[in-house]
Amino acid sequence: MNGIHDMGGMHGFGPVEPEANEPVFHAPWEARVLALRRAAGAWRRWNIDAGRHSIETLPPADYLRLTYYEKWFESVIKLLLGAGLVTPQELASGRRDPAVPVATPPLTADKVMPAILAGSPTVRATSAKPRFTVGQAVRARGINPGGHTRLPRYVRGRLGTIECDHGAHVFPDSNARFEGEKPQFLYTVRFAARELWGETANPVDTVHLDLWEDYLDAA
Amino acid sequence: MNGIHDMGGMHGFGPVEPEANEPVFHAPWEARVLALRRAAGAWRRWNIDAGRHSIETLPPADYLRLTYYEKWFESVIKLLLGAGLVTPQELASGRRDPAVPVATPPLTADKVMPAILAGSPTVRATSAKPRFTVGQAVRARGINPGGHTRLPRYVRGRLGTIECDHGAHVFPDSNARFEGEKPQFLYTVRFAARELWGETANPVDTVHLDLWEDYLDAA
Amino acid sequence: MSKGHDSDHGHDHGQDHEEHSALSETALRVRALESLLVEKGLVDPAALDAIVDAYQSKIGPRNGARIVARAWSDPAYKAQLLKDATSAIAGMGYSGAQGEHMVVVENTPSVHNLVVCTLCSCYPWPVLGLPPVWYKSSAYRSRAVIDPRGVLREFGLALPDEVAVRVWDSTAEIRYLVLPERPAGTEGMTAEALADLVTRDSMIGTAKVAAP
Amino acid sequence: MSKGHDSDHGHDHGQDHEEHSALSETALRVRALESLLVEKGLVDPAALDAIVDAYQSKIGPRNGARIVARAWSDPAYKAQLLKDATSAIAGMGYSGAQGEHMVVVENTPSVHNLVVCTLCSCYPWPVLGLPPVWYKSSAYRSRAVIDPRGVLREFGLALPDEVAVRVWDSTAEIRYLVLPERPAGTEGMTAEALADLVTRDSMIGTAKVAAP
């Protein structure tokens, strides 16, 4: 979707404001949101792409107004409700529906570090051959999917060069819709800053994006 | 600027929600904001393009959150302060600085309807010849000006056809910066919906924009 | 349909509501600014009243409806309107602010026109008055150019694929008025009676004119 | 520099503040959700504590600094790191969530690398921990790709025009770590001492590593 989250190249957000000696969390609840999202994710009722899409589909005014962990919190509620793990009634009352049996959490404390260290790799074995080769000229497609996509608007229609082949990776557009991983080749594509932004950009500067085959045409 | 106001083609704002029997104003203060902006504008200390830019440069979260007349109100305050017609101290206290002489309003009640009916035409006589002719193929430039511009992002880099020549009009990009009207030819340019949005668009649909010469290249 | 105007979503986890937030505080601030500008002699309160009155009672979609009705009734006027809308509309007494340069686009059985301003909310004030809230909404501004048929469906207008949708994005000071199709069953009606049929939305392009 | 974190702008005419709004109400809501999920047996509170502890005390930019220091000290390791960062980093004990597929990009006198995620806030957690607020801000996400040199100047880093700026927009599950230039005057320092010089920002690309 051409959502508010797709903000590469926008103006008007003001200066970047680093915070000296920034703590990892600014309040204990932020840490709990991080942990809740991760622990609830262990039920595998959604995937990382669906999780991102649930943030992207927050009302745009909220997306800009809420803090990062506030967005995560709103998103995890949407995900829990969408997956049926929690009912609206339970959320409103704060109490378990007694008709639903108490579950057993899949993620226990002893499994936390192993799960973090294992992660969730997205590379997949494939017998397919890559459509593009390193050095090849490609054009990012001028598509405007209404659902989740990782092709930012600022490169659509622009000419780039294949810089690296990362093998086949889970395709976020289908995965976010729970329509399967549909792994396909992922490439780092190099774009000249001038191709993206016009003649006022520095001629030696480049922007590099990781793009799937379905986002690209041979140029 | 690639601001939050440049929302053509975005997803995520939900359905359009018409209001049955909508009143002209939803509250008396909305009418007063409209009138204040118009009456203060009669001082000619800013122009319509600078006025638009003052709205576009509101913080993006506010731009989405505030109502139309709330934005106008925040904008007129910026314009009044920027023009020096009101000082920050006066705004804070709500009282006139007694050191500043009382002015005489340029717009009186008797002049209101004549001023509305006259408007502010933007066409300008020119001895220049138009660079493009009706029917000619043109490409909207891939520029990203940081200041005010009326070239939406969704047509940049796209191929269109000159449909109408409107003569020379005030150029908003320079006018908004108080750098002069720099009139130049303005054209209606027709773009196929498929050129803008990809193959899923209806093949007979078109989008038409009024674009100045500095926004266009011969294709 | 008026959900966007309720004040039942608070600021905290609000929907993307666009109107009527913090109404009373804003009203107070507006009053304070007006008072300051009047005290400084920058604005004349009677001029403010006159501006409000102009848009509250004088300038509205009835103007556009009269243009449309005359164009339906008078082929020569219609030809002039489509050739030089600004002068044809001025000839009916409508001109000026936010309608200095007018273009009229005609709906036909094979072409449907829709007007939007994606960058702000440009609108032909002399003929339609001030724009409705939905026209100024992020939803309309964002979607009219990428999904005009979806927007029209929400307005109850499902167009066949073969009807060309022409969207007019008002990026300059040209203002667009849609000349809707004259409905069947209106033969012999007076221009005044025809004008009663013409809705604001039909002149923006989000509706057709219904038969009487 | 920490203006973005003050709570002195209210919701009413706030700046585009991004952090710490409505803190106490949110804290209460988070507590209620945790309590509900624990009651339902969906999450284990001890697992929550372990997750918080992992990112609070175990996983942070010190990990990345050790990688950088070793690459500076050990040419064979550096070569491996630039060729297959995922395995070279795993060899140091860092791997997993949000760093499953790593790429290391090297700064040189003629090339400066900068990492961003315009679409959300992807960041190499195993080597840098959780991202700072500025990295997640709309300002950084929007500007890093269109105005990287302006962003770098705000960080105090003015690069000559002839130095190529390479921006890495993390649009997939590849995560990027910048290998900064080893500063002068560090000859003979131990890897541990070198790691003390390496800042988080230098591994994102918004800073160079200062000489000791």
XYZ file of N, CA and C in Angstrom, chain A residues 21-24, chain D residues 54-69 92 94 123-132 134 177-178 180 194-204 209:
144
model
N 23.006 9.855 25.350
C 22.881 8.807 26.367
C 21.470 8.250 26.470
N 20.952 7.929 25.321
C 19.580 7.429 25.278
C 19.481 6.064 25.951
N 18.500 5.883 26.819
C 18.311 4.550 27.422
C 17.694 3.587 26.400
N 17.815 2.298 26.649
C 17.215 1.310 25.745
C 15.703 1.501 25.713
N 17.157 -9.585 27.854
C 18.040 -9.811 26.705
C 18.390 -8.485 26.024
N 17.380 -7.666 25.796
C 17.634 -6.423 25.060
C 18.076 -5.277 25.968
N 17.779 -5.402 27.244
C 18.224 -4.384 28.186
C 19.707 -4.564 28.513
N 20.135 -5.826 28.643
C 21.493 -5.989 29.173
C 22.428 -6.847 28.333
N 21.889 -7.656 27.404
C 22.799 -8.572 26.702
C 23.106 -8.152 25.274
N 22.118 -7.629 24.611
C 22.269 -7.396 23.183
C 22.275 -5.891 22.945
N 23.424 -5.370 22.520
C 23.523 -3.934 22.311
C 24.715 -3.614 21.434
N 25.000 -2.334 21.242
C 26.042 -1.931 20.289
C 27.457 -2.377 20.665
N 27.638 -2.832 21.905
C 28.944 -3.384 22.259
C 29.269 -4.610 21.390
N 28.222 -5.351 21.016
C 28.440 -6.506 20.140
C 29.044 -6.063 18.809
N 28.411 -5.083 18.211
C 28.909 -4.587 16.931
C 30.312 -4.018 17.055
N 30.562 -3.331 18.159
C 31.887 -2.727 18.360
C 32.973 -3.802 18.396
N 32.639 -4.954 18.977
C 33.635 -6.042 19.015
C 33.911 -6.584 17.618
N 32.848 -6.641 16.809
C 33.013 -7.082 15.410
C 33.956 -6.126 14.674
N 33.662 -4.834 14.833
C 34.456 -3.813 14.136
C 35.913 -3.865 14.611
N 36.102 -3.945 15.902
C 37.468 -3.950 16.443
C 38.234 -5.162 15.938
N 31.279 -14.888 16.218
C 31.538 -14.131 17.445
C 30.412 -14.321 18.465
N 27.029 -13.767 17.828
C 25.865 -12.881 17.640
C 25.076 -13.347 16.429
N 16.651 -2.794 11.593
C 17.904 -2.438 12.268
C 18.560 -3.748 12.685
N 19.857 -3.829 12.672
C 20.528 -5.112 12.993
C 20.626 -5.359 14.503
N 19.558 -5.911 15.065
C 19.467 -6.074 16.516
C 20.610 -6.884 17.133
N 21.018 -8.014 16.558
C 22.036 -8.813 17.269
C 23.349 -8.058 17.495
N 23.655 -7.124 16.597
C 24.934 -6.416 16.741
C 24.792 -5.004 17.302
N 23.614 -4.403 17.178
C 23.448 -3.034 17.680
C 22.369 -2.902 18.752
N 21.648 -3.965 19.037
C 20.550 -3.856 20.004
C 19.337 -3.201 19.367
N 18.503 -2.614 20.196
C 17.296 -1.958 19.681
C 17.651 -0.568 19.155
N 16.951 -0.127 18.124
C 17.306 1.154 17.509
C 16.985 2.349 18.409
N 17.785 3.414 18.288
C 17.471 4.644 19.022
C 16.242 5.329 18.426
N 15.796 8.317 17.320
C 15.996 9.111 16.098
C 16.011 8.234 14.859
N 25.381 -3.479 8.583
C 26.262 -2.915 9.611
C 27.383 -2.191 8.873
N 27.630 -0.949 9.282
C 28.713 -0.191 8.665
C 30.023 -0.517 9.397
N 33.175 1.123 10.122
C 33.744 2.472 9.998
C 35.245 2.420 9.743
N 40.171 -1.017 21.162
C 39.574 -0.464 19.940
C 38.045 -0.463 20.045
N 37.479 -1.529 20.579
C 36.019 -1.623 20.692
C 35.457 -0.481 21.525
N 36.256 -0.013 22.491
C 35.780 1.111 23.309
C 35.603 2.390 22.501
N 36.291 2.474 21.355
C 36.202 3.683 20.533
C 34.974 3.675 19.629
N 34.458 2.485 19.369
C 33.450 2.340 18.310
C 32.054 2.666 18.842
N 31.444 3.702 18.302
C 30.116 4.112 18.753
C 29.031 3.463 17.904
N 27.851 3.409 18.470
C 26.671 2.924 17.738
C 26.495 3.702 16.435
N 26.552 5.040 16.536
C 26.291 5.848 15.346
C 27.298 5.570 14.235
N 28.528 5.251 14.607
C 29.523 4.978 13.565
C 29.198 3.697 12.818
N 28.445 2.808 13.439
C 28.070 1.547 12.773
C 26.744 1.675 12.019
N 26.020 2.777 12.234
C 24.842 3.111 11.406
C 25.295 3.966 10.233
N 34.403 7.195 13.540
C 35.006 6.876 14.831
C 36.113 7.892 15.090
